[in-house]
Amino acid sequence: MTEPKHLFIPGPTNIPDRVRRSMNLAMEDIRAPDFPELTKPLFRDLKTVFKGENSEIFIFPSSGTGAWEAALTNTLSPGDKVIVASFGQFSMLWAKMCRDLGFDTEEWEVEWGEAFPVARLEERLTQSDAEDIKAVLVCQNETATGVTSDVAAVRRTLDAAGHPALLMVDGISSIASVEFRMDDWGVDMAIAGSQKGLMLPTGLSVLAVSQKALEASKTAQCRRSYFDLAWHAGANEQGYFPYTPATQLLRGLRTSLDIILEEGVENIWARHYRLAEGVRRAVHAWGLEYCARRPEIASDTVTGVMVPEGFDGAEVIKTAYAKYNTSFGAGLTKVAGKLFRIGHLGMLDEVKILSGIAAAEIAMRDCGIEIQAGSGVGAAIEYFRGADERPLASAAE
Amino acid sequence: MTEPKHLFIPGPTNIPDRVRRSMNLAMEDIRAPDFPELTKPLFRDLKTVFKGENSEIFIFPSSGTGAWEAALTNTLSPGDKVIVASFGQFSMLWAKMCRDLGFDTEEWEVEWGEAFPVARLEERLTQSDAEDIKAVLVCQNETATGVTSDVAAVRRTLDAAGHPALLMVDGISSIASVEFRMDDWGVDMAIAGSQKGLMLPTGLSVLAVSQKALEASKTAQCRRSYFDLAWHAGANEQGYFPYTPATQLLRGLRTSLDIILEEGVENIWARHYRLAEGVRRAVHAWGLEYCARRPEIASDTVTGVMVPEGFDGAEVIKTAYAKYNTSFGAGLTKVAGKLFRIGHLGMLDEVKILSGIAAAEIAMRDCGIEIQAGSGVGAAIEYFRGADERPLASAAE
Amino acid sequence: MTEPKHLFIPGPTNIPDRVRRSMNLAMEDIRAPDFPELTKPLFRDLKTVFKGENSEIFIFPSSGTGAWEAALTNTLSPGDKVIVASFGQFSMLWAKMCRDLGFDTEEWEVEWGEAFPVARLEERLTQSDAEDIKAVLVCQNETATGVTSDVAAVRRTLDAAGHPALLMVDGISSIASVEFRMDDWGVDMAIAGSQKGLMLPTGLSVLAVSQKALEASKTAQCRRSYFDLAWHAGANEQGYFPYTPATQLLRGLRTSLDIILEEGVENIWARHYRLAEGVRRAVHAWGLEYCARRPEIASDTVTGVMVPEGFDGAEVIKTAYAKYNTSFGAGLTKVAGKLFRIGHLGMLDEVKILSGIAAAEIAMRDCGIEIQAGSGVGAAIEYFRGADERPLASAAE
Amino acid sequence: MTEPKHLFIPGPTNIPDRVRRSMNLAMEDIRAPDFPELTKPLFRDLKTVFKGENSEIFIFPSSGTGAWEAALTNTLSPGDKVIVASFGQFSMLWAKMCRDLGFDTEEWEVEWGEAFPVARLEERLTQSDAEDIKAVLVCQNETATGVTSDVAAVRRTLDAAGHPALLMVDGISSIASVEFRMDDWGVDMAIAGSQKGLMLPTGLSVLAVSQKALEASKTAQCRRSYFDLAWHAGANEQGYFPYTPATQLLRGLRTSLDIILEEGVENIWARHYRLAEGVRRAVHAWGLEYCARRPEIASDTVTGVMVPEGFDGAEVIKTAYAKYNTSFGAGLTKVAGKLFRIGHLGMLDEVKILSGIAAAEIAMRDCGIEIQAGSGVGAAIEYFRGADERPLASAAE
């Protein structure tokens, strides 16, 4: 009878009741004269969330995957060289999309659990054909492994080399949750999805575009229509969209932005760090390890818990779902069975994440994994009690 | 931003999303020809929940307190003698109502933490004026202390003495949660409220009435109108109500009854026992005690956790609410400050109650109470893992 | 598939989506320290709606019928003489309640279609036993016939005679819709229900009590508990209630009060007049009559449309419901079959009421009533186009 | 205060409360083992709605515009010749998309108010280069003018010529509302959007694909990813999606399909005809004309009402919105100002459309257009009363 079930996947995330209420709507007139009173502030406030006052915001009725495509096809031409490091399911899929869309895709296969290899980029930029590189694609938060890459360092590396490549960032499971600074970090394309830090159902993707990328879009030769920025820009300027927008989600977005701005973007980053650190303390108390190879790249939105040799992460997930109404994220492809993932992003507080930790404990115990029941919860509690807000300066370090 | 907050009070309880959805309604025509298609099955299914096939069901737009009044004024005459044991806030208030309504109220003050004193009743019935007793009032589940009384034993005692008194049971925080058997136990008036085991918002009370009590209502001299059974019975027979019913809650009730019947009333009793026992194991692991004096009277819907000497239960509650978005029940009047209450009734499963235990742990630790963080959660987990469903035969013993 | 159906009954009324959204809620802690932040402003703003700054407001989890009882039992003693005029189903039922509760009930049977007979009261007060009269009960808006009584004139009459009787007003289908002035009119008890002008589901009743009536309640001898004002007053003062309140409706009330205050109480009265007048113009265009005997007593919240000789109003209602998904109000008891009622209160605008008029037309035509299809809609349209807001001074005259 | 406003645009349409309730949801686990229990029946039941048992169904998180792109890029190669007739805003935009995506686009500009020119196609297929034609694109229901094209005739024409071109149909504002027969009519690609006959919010597009088109997709050279059928097909087969699906809308779709199948697809077509004919009778009664040049091509989902010379359709729309809380559809580009559009699709019954007609009357009267107020409503009422269900055989003729 439990409904809703307990949801600890790295998206779709739990949505605040206030957001849910705001989507309990009759349909409305998308060409009404007062419709821009809804839409224009959305663009403005999304800039605040992206820390991208100099960017332009585009909102598509699509999943985040659609905005991956939008970023590529609006700024590149067929055959353009792109560099993309794959170190998890989602960075791997973005690389696949690059090939499918006909780009000269240089995919760097990196060990899963590691982050974007900045040093390798530095070296790569010294090679003779480096000038062919049109874009560098970075998955800021690899959801499959729970690893956060250093976007700012990528920009510094490009700048140090004086390289003009566009910096495209998949921020689907990071933006509005962990530190992201569109303008300061010189990001050209940043992609978010509604069902993560924006605490909405799936169905909207958001693309923030730098002025440099907008300029590039004017000459990019890829064929495009649904995701064409120019078509959107013309309508957006008036507060409308080139085709029917998803008004229910736009109304929900209004509320989620209100909630985000009330808490404060930096405070949200700090909260995600604190709650994530509680999970990591729990993993440590269990005597287990998380998938991220090094603490400094451990994600604040999802933790991949490595199950001990001889056990199957999929069994933990199956047990949690079947017996305890609880969803964890699965290990995908290369890490299938080796881990289960605890999502900890969006609307979340101490008690909620403690219940996720407890659910993991009972499911692991049922699967025969030798952890001390309650140890993870206890470690997280003691951490939460003492935790100061982490200084913001180090939020992404 | 957390919404909803974490709710561990003994009512209003958490409501299933399916119930909540069913109340997301426009208003409807309460005299429509098909309105009885909604209402008639409600009466039928409530009999199943009350285990009272021989009873008549009445539904009032009121809180449970209203049905307290309905039970009394429909079957008694001014000055009638009633016996009511008070061993907590709610049994005490029912006694107060008896006095306010003008009955000759014999209130037995029993130590809080104890249950209805069956032996005292046995003795009382032997006294010369015992024949004056018109009704015996039993609070099956004293919400303020977390104590369950033995209703069946009260009936056995009355029967053994051949006494004709009406047996009235406050089942507000027990019915649809712990064992209750209207017919088998010979209950004459049983009272439930929507916001407890029925998993609805507050606003409906349900009164199940035995044929004997219905007979008594024909001659009872108390003045009454809003709660008059005869007025309701006439309209109810056609599937309507004598005044505007609360249709939103009736629609919700339809859904909650569907959910209850799908799980099965006996299974719900067993689940409440199991989850309650997890809480009691946690209390034990903390080295604390619960308010109920003896394990066999400990309530399966709410546990009063006694805080150690020198600490204030109200501080735990305040901390949980202010810092952790979590509500526990307060200690009322005689036990104010001495305990905090964990509600565990209605829609509830292992992970949800584990989060309540964890919330209690972090709040107690913040208040300086020396428990081992995680110990309660761990004890409950290990209990839940091994717990068989308790044999139904002993469910209320 | 049409849902919601078209609702033109005089309550429950259509509720604004904004209100509906605000009730799409999880349950909450009714003893939370911030709960009074919700409740206290409700009392304050209801005073504004009742135009009763000097009154005290009580909110019960009950239908309006419960507040009828509350008004009587809190201020009167058994056997007290009350005067109540019955000129429709609801004034008749209030009189019945007076008898059931044991008052010396002087029921004046007035022709249905007429209003409270002020002249008769004037005459009555000159009789020798007039001093026995403890209360005069006025149904401001008789929902069964669509007639509005002149409450201010009743007060003037009492005052002219220097008579101390309490003036109790059933404002269930008038308050928050048509002119009502608690303080100015010297009303002692005013009763409203949530499902009418307050645009909420059924389940809350509101009672405004004058200082004089509060004083009377201190000595009134009727037995009471659930509706006892003193019990409520003590808890209300702190922002709480003596028993579990219906939080879902209280949250909805917050929103409906916001909406009401945004539009302005006087503007709401004017809107109800304008829309009601459109309905009356439609009735005239059809060549039919409405139940109210004189235009000046025609209700602005409901119109009883008299069907021609040889036709059955119940058939019109049945046809509208079965074929056109539309609910009208039925003719009750004395006027059964002679009329059908169009409710026009609460959330309502021109287009909505035009659809009600059109629905009446198609249903009447189906029943063979010889009206010109479209004539009522046309008459209302032309009226609405030219209608000025009625001067407020005459709003209730 | 009116909320929701009155919505008579040709999409987004009014959604049944039952659908709305079903979307009042917490988020769920999109990789749960029981997720396919939701998704697989959706594909099955959509085939029933499309009358396309031999087709494959694809569901995208996008607006209908996205499925336009999906149809083209999955089956064609860059530079392929397509024929598209433009006779309204939406057929014109589809032609524009063809050019943007790089196809050799033969756009036939047809007078607005006319339908797809079947005779011209017949002639065109006799030309020497006809073999280059890879696809013929037909907008079944041109929403901008209220014109329905004869899809079956296009297929007959292609077959008569033995031409292998793919037949692509924009059914966004027709499918689930007016007759559409995927299999019988030999349609290769049929496109629907959630916010029209499916009575959902915007955000899902549905693409039905014939086996022939699926075969073509295997060799089509257009670059694609987000809308790639093969990527979807692989995941769909297991009941999942290649990227996060819009679960809230999928749950809503389940309910809307339930509603559609309960009413019956053919009955829905008949209802749309009947209600549309009522609107046309109203237009005639007003002495005005509708945009469709001939009755046999008048759309059953939207009617463009031509305003008389000297009046501006935009003023009618503005007046309806500002004064009467009512939305009508605007005249777009070539017909801007010349008409306003009444949408009449989705959840709709007689009383609802009568209110739309009444709203049009009051707004036109306010703008000084000399119609008889009530005449349209009256004509529609008399038509509805006598209307038999139109024989299905002629439903799209």
Short mmCIF file of C-alpha atoms in Angstrom, two decimals, chain A residues 51-280:
data_model
loop_
_atom_site.label_atom_id
_atom_site.label_comp_id
_atom_site.label_asym_id
_atom_site.label_seq_id
_atom_site.Cartn_x
_atom_site.Cartn_y
_atom_site.Cartn_z
CA LYS A 51 25.39 31.24 -12.86
CA GLY A 52 25.25 32.31 -16.45
CA GLU A 53 24.09 35.89 -16.66
CA ASN A 54 25.85 36.24 -20.00
CA SER A 55 24.30 33.14 -21.48
CA GLU A 56 21.06 32.60 -23.34
CA ILE A 57 18.65 30.02 -22.01
CA PHE A 58 16.65 27.61 -24.14
CA ILE A 59 13.93 25.31 -22.85
CA PHE A 60 12.90 22.29 -24.89
CA PRO A 61 10.04 19.88 -24.37
CA SER A 62 12.38 16.88 -24.30
CA SER A 63 14.47 14.86 -21.96
CA GLY A 64 18.06 15.93 -21.27
CA THR A 65 19.19 13.71 -24.12
CA GLY A 66 17.48 16.11 -26.48
CA ALA A 67 19.58 18.97 -25.21
CA TRP A 68 22.72 16.88 -25.81
CA GLU A 69 21.65 16.82 -29.44
CA ALA A 70 20.73 20.49 -29.44
CA ALA A 71 24.15 21.46 -28.13
CA LEU A 72 25.91 19.52 -30.87
CA THR A 73 23.78 20.21 -33.92
CA ASN A 74 23.44 23.91 -33.32
CA THR A 75 27.12 24.68 -33.13
CA LEU A 76 28.92 22.06 -35.19
CA SER A 77 29.04 20.99 -38.80
CA PRO A 78 29.06 17.42 -40.09
CA GLY A 79 32.47 15.85 -39.68
CA ASP A 80 33.71 18.29 -37.06
CA LYS A 81 36.12 16.80 -34.56
CA VAL A 82 34.91 16.53 -30.99
CA ILE A 83 36.67 15.17 -27.96
CA VAL A 84 34.65 13.29 -25.44
CA ALA A 85 35.91 11.27 -22.51
CA SER A 86 33.79 8.28 -21.57
CA PHE A 87 34.03 7.06 -17.99
CA GLY A 88 30.51 5.88 -17.36
CA GLN A 89 27.26 5.04 -19.04
CA PHE A 90 26.17 8.56 -19.77
CA SER A 91 29.43 10.00 -21.03
CA MET A 92 29.66 6.87 -23.17
CA LEU A 93 26.19 7.47 -24.59
CA TRP A 94 27.03 11.07 -25.40
CA ALA A 95 30.03 9.85 -27.34
CA LYS A 96 27.78 7.42 -29.19
CA MET A 97 25.43 10.28 -30.06
CA CYS A 98 28.39 12.20 -31.51
CA ARG A 99 29.13 9.33 -33.83
CA ASP A 100 25.49 8.84 -34.75
CA LEU A 101 25.22 12.49 -35.65
CA GLY A 102 28.24 12.22 -37.91
CA PHE A 103 30.98 13.97 -36.02
CA ASP A 104 34.62 12.94 -36.04
CA THR A 105 34.43 11.64 -32.50
CA GLU A 106 37.58 11.14 -30.51
CA GLU A 107 36.32 9.10 -27.58
CA TRP A 108 38.74 8.71 -24.70
CA GLU A 109 37.90 5.62 -22.78
CA VAL A 110 38.75 6.29 -19.18
CA GLU A 111 38.49 3.82 -16.33
CA TRP A 112 35.02 3.92 -14.79
CA GLY A 113 35.33 5.57 -11.43
CA GLU A 114 37.68 8.18 -12.78
CA ALA A 115 36.82 11.68 -14.01
CA PHE A 116 37.55 13.68 -17.13
CA PRO A 117 41.31 13.42 -17.72
CA VAL A 118 42.41 17.02 -17.71
CA ALA A 119 46.10 16.17 -18.04
CA ARG A 120 45.38 14.16 -21.15
CA LEU A 121 43.60 17.12 -22.64
CA GLU A 122 46.54 19.32 -21.84
CA GLU A 123 48.80 16.94 -23.67
CA ARG A 124 46.38 16.48 -26.55
CA LEU A 125 46.21 20.18 -27.21
CA THR A 126 49.91 20.19 -27.95
CA GLN A 127 49.53 17.75 -30.81
CA SER A 128 49.77 19.00 -34.36
CA ASP A 129 46.14 18.32 -35.29
CA ALA A 130 44.77 19.95 -32.14
CA GLU A 131 43.46 22.82 -34.18
CA ASP A 132 40.86 20.48 -35.70
CA ILE A 133 39.17 20.08 -32.35
CA LYS A 134 35.92 22.00 -32.44
CA ALA A 135 34.46 20.98 -29.13
CA VAL A 136 35.38 19.31 -25.87
CA LEU A 137 32.56 17.50 -24.16
CA VAL A 138 32.59 17.02 -20.41
CA CYS A 139 30.14 15.09 -18.36
CA GLN A 140 30.31 17.07 -15.12
CA ASN A 141 28.65 14.42 -13.05
CA GLU A 142 28.79 10.88 -14.36
CA THR A 143 25.61 9.47 -12.91
CA ALA A 144 26.59 5.86 -13.52
CA THR A 145 29.61 5.92 -11.25
CA GLY A 146 29.08 8.90 -9.00
CA VAL A 147 32.05 10.89 -10.23
CA THR A 148 32.37 14.63 -10.67
CA SER A 149 34.76 16.12 -13.20
CA ASP A 150 36.58 19.39 -12.87
CA VAL A 151 34.96 21.61 -15.48
CA ALA A 152 36.83 24.71 -14.43
CA ALA A 153 40.12 22.91 -15.01
CA VAL A 154 39.09 21.96 -18.52
CA ARG A 155 38.44 25.59 -19.29
CA ARG A 156 41.76 26.62 -17.75
CA THR A 157 43.50 24.03 -19.88
CA LEU A 158 41.87 25.24 -23.07
CA ASP A 159 42.64 28.82 -22.21
CA ALA A 160 46.22 28.02 -21.34
CA ALA A 161 46.60 26.50 -24.78
CA GLY A 162 44.74 29.40 -26.35
CA HIS A 163 42.46 26.84 -27.94
CA PRO A 164 39.12 28.04 -29.34
CA ALA A 165 37.19 24.77 -28.89
CA LEU A 166 33.73 25.01 -27.51
CA LEU A 167 33.35 23.60 -24.00
CA MET A 168 30.14 21.60 -23.72
CA VAL A 169 29.05 20.33 -20.34
CA ASP A 170 26.49 17.69 -19.50
CA GLY A 171 25.20 19.06 -16.22
CA ILE A 172 22.06 16.93 -16.19
CA SER A 173 22.70 15.42 -12.78
CA SER A 174 24.78 18.27 -11.38
CA ILE A 175 23.24 21.64 -12.20
CA ALA A 176 21.11 23.02 -9.38
CA SER A 177 22.75 20.47 -7.07
CA VAL A 178 26.52 20.91 -7.12
CA GLU A 179 28.65 23.88 -7.96
CA PHE A 180 28.31 25.02 -11.55
CA ARG A 181 29.39 28.39 -12.90
CA MET A 182 28.51 28.93 -16.54
CA ASP A 183 30.12 32.33 -16.91
CA ASP A 184 33.09 32.01 -14.57
CA TRP A 185 34.08 28.65 -15.94
CA GLY A 186 33.69 29.71 -19.54
CA VAL A 187 31.22 26.99 -20.41
CA ASP A 188 29.75 27.32 -23.89
CA MET A 189 26.93 24.84 -23.69
CA ALA A 190 25.44 23.59 -20.42
CA ILE A 191 22.70 21.02 -20.34
CA ALA A 192 20.22 20.35 -17.57
CA GLY A 193 17.19 18.10 -17.30
CA SER A 194 14.04 18.81 -15.36
CA GLN A 195 13.98 15.57 -13.37
CA LYS A 196 17.17 16.12 -11.34
CA GLY A 197 18.16 19.18 -9.36
CA LEU A 198 15.21 21.09 -10.77
CA MET A 199 12.96 18.65 -8.88
CA LEU A 200 10.41 18.27 -11.67
CA PRO A 201 9.05 15.37 -13.67
CA THR A 202 10.96 14.46 -16.79
CA GLY A 203 10.04 16.37 -19.90
CA LEU A 204 11.98 19.62 -20.01
CA SER A 205 15.58 20.09 -20.95
CA VAL A 206 17.39 23.34 -20.45
CA LEU A 207 20.32 24.51 -22.52
CA ALA A 208 22.41 27.49 -21.53
CA VAL A 209 24.42 28.87 -24.44
CA SER A 210 27.35 31.26 -24.30
CA GLN A 211 27.57 34.19 -26.67
CA LYS A 212 30.47 32.45 -28.38
CA ALA A 213 28.36 29.37 -28.98
CA LEU A 214 25.47 31.47 -30.21
CA GLU A 215 27.84 33.00 -32.71
CA ALA A 216 28.97 29.55 -33.78
CA SER A 217 25.36 28.50 -34.29
CA LYS A 218 24.99 31.01 -37.09
CA THR A 219 27.35 29.13 -39.33
CA ALA A 220 27.00 25.58 -38.06
CA GLN A 221 25.94 23.36 -40.95
CA CYS A 222 24.21 20.50 -39.16
CA ARG A 223 20.62 20.09 -40.25
CA ARG A 224 18.23 20.72 -37.39
CA SER A 225 14.71 21.85 -36.77
CA TYR A 226 13.08 20.74 -33.52
CA PHE A 227 16.11 21.84 -31.52
CA ASP A 228 17.07 24.81 -33.70
CA LEU A 229 18.14 27.68 -31.48
CA ALA A 230 17.35 30.44 -33.95
CA TRP A 231 13.75 29.26 -34.31
CA HIS A 232 13.38 29.25 -30.55
CA ALA A 233 15.18 32.53 -29.99
CA GLY A 234 12.77 34.40 -32.23
CA ALA A 235 9.73 33.16 -30.36
CA ASN A 236 11.33 33.24 -26.91
CA GLU A 237 12.08 36.90 -27.26
CA GLN A 238 8.34 37.59 -27.21
CA GLY A 239 7.80 35.14 -24.36
CA TYR A 240 6.45 32.39 -26.57
CA PHE A 241 7.73 29.20 -28.14
CA PRO A 242 7.94 28.07 -31.75
CA TYR A 243 5.69 25.10 -31.04
CA THR A 244 3.40 24.10 -28.20
CA PRO A 245 5.33 24.22 -24.94
CA ALA A 246 4.79 21.87 -22.02
CA THR A 247 2.88 24.34 -19.88
CA GLN A 248 2.33 21.97 -17.00
CA LEU A 249 6.08 21.62 -16.55
CA LEU A 250 6.68 25.32 -17.10
CA ARG A 251 4.28 26.05 -14.24
CA GLY A 252 6.11 23.47 -12.16
CA LEU A 253 9.43 25.04 -13.13
CA ARG A 254 8.18 28.40 -11.86
CA THR A 255 7.62 26.83 -8.46
CA SER A 256 10.85 24.87 -8.38
CA LEU A 257 12.79 28.01 -9.27
CA ASP A 258 11.02 29.85 -6.47
CA ILE A 259 12.07 27.13 -4.06
CA ILE A 260 15.63 27.09 -5.35
CA LEU A 261 16.04 30.84 -5.12
CA GLU A 262 14.54 30.90 -1.65
CA GLU A 263 17.11 28.38 -0.42
CA GLY A 264 19.89 29.95 -2.46
CA VAL A 265 21.94 28.19 -5.08
CA GLU A 266 25.10 28.14 -2.98
CA ASN A 267 23.18 26.77 0.01
CA ILE A 268 21.82 24.00 -2.18
CA TRP A 269 25.36 23.07 -3.18
CA ALA A 270 26.37 23.00 0.47
CA ARG A 271 23.39 20.88 1.43
CA HIS A 272 24.17 18.37 -1.28
CA TYR A 273 27.73 18.12 -0.06
CA ARG A 274 26.67 17.58 3.50
CA LEU A 275 24.11 14.90 2.72
CA ALA A 276 26.46 13.18 0.28
CA GLU A 277 29.20 13.15 2.86
CA GLY A 278 26.77 11.44 5.25
CA VAL A 279 26.30 8.69 2.69
CA ARG A 280 30.05 8.36 2.24
#
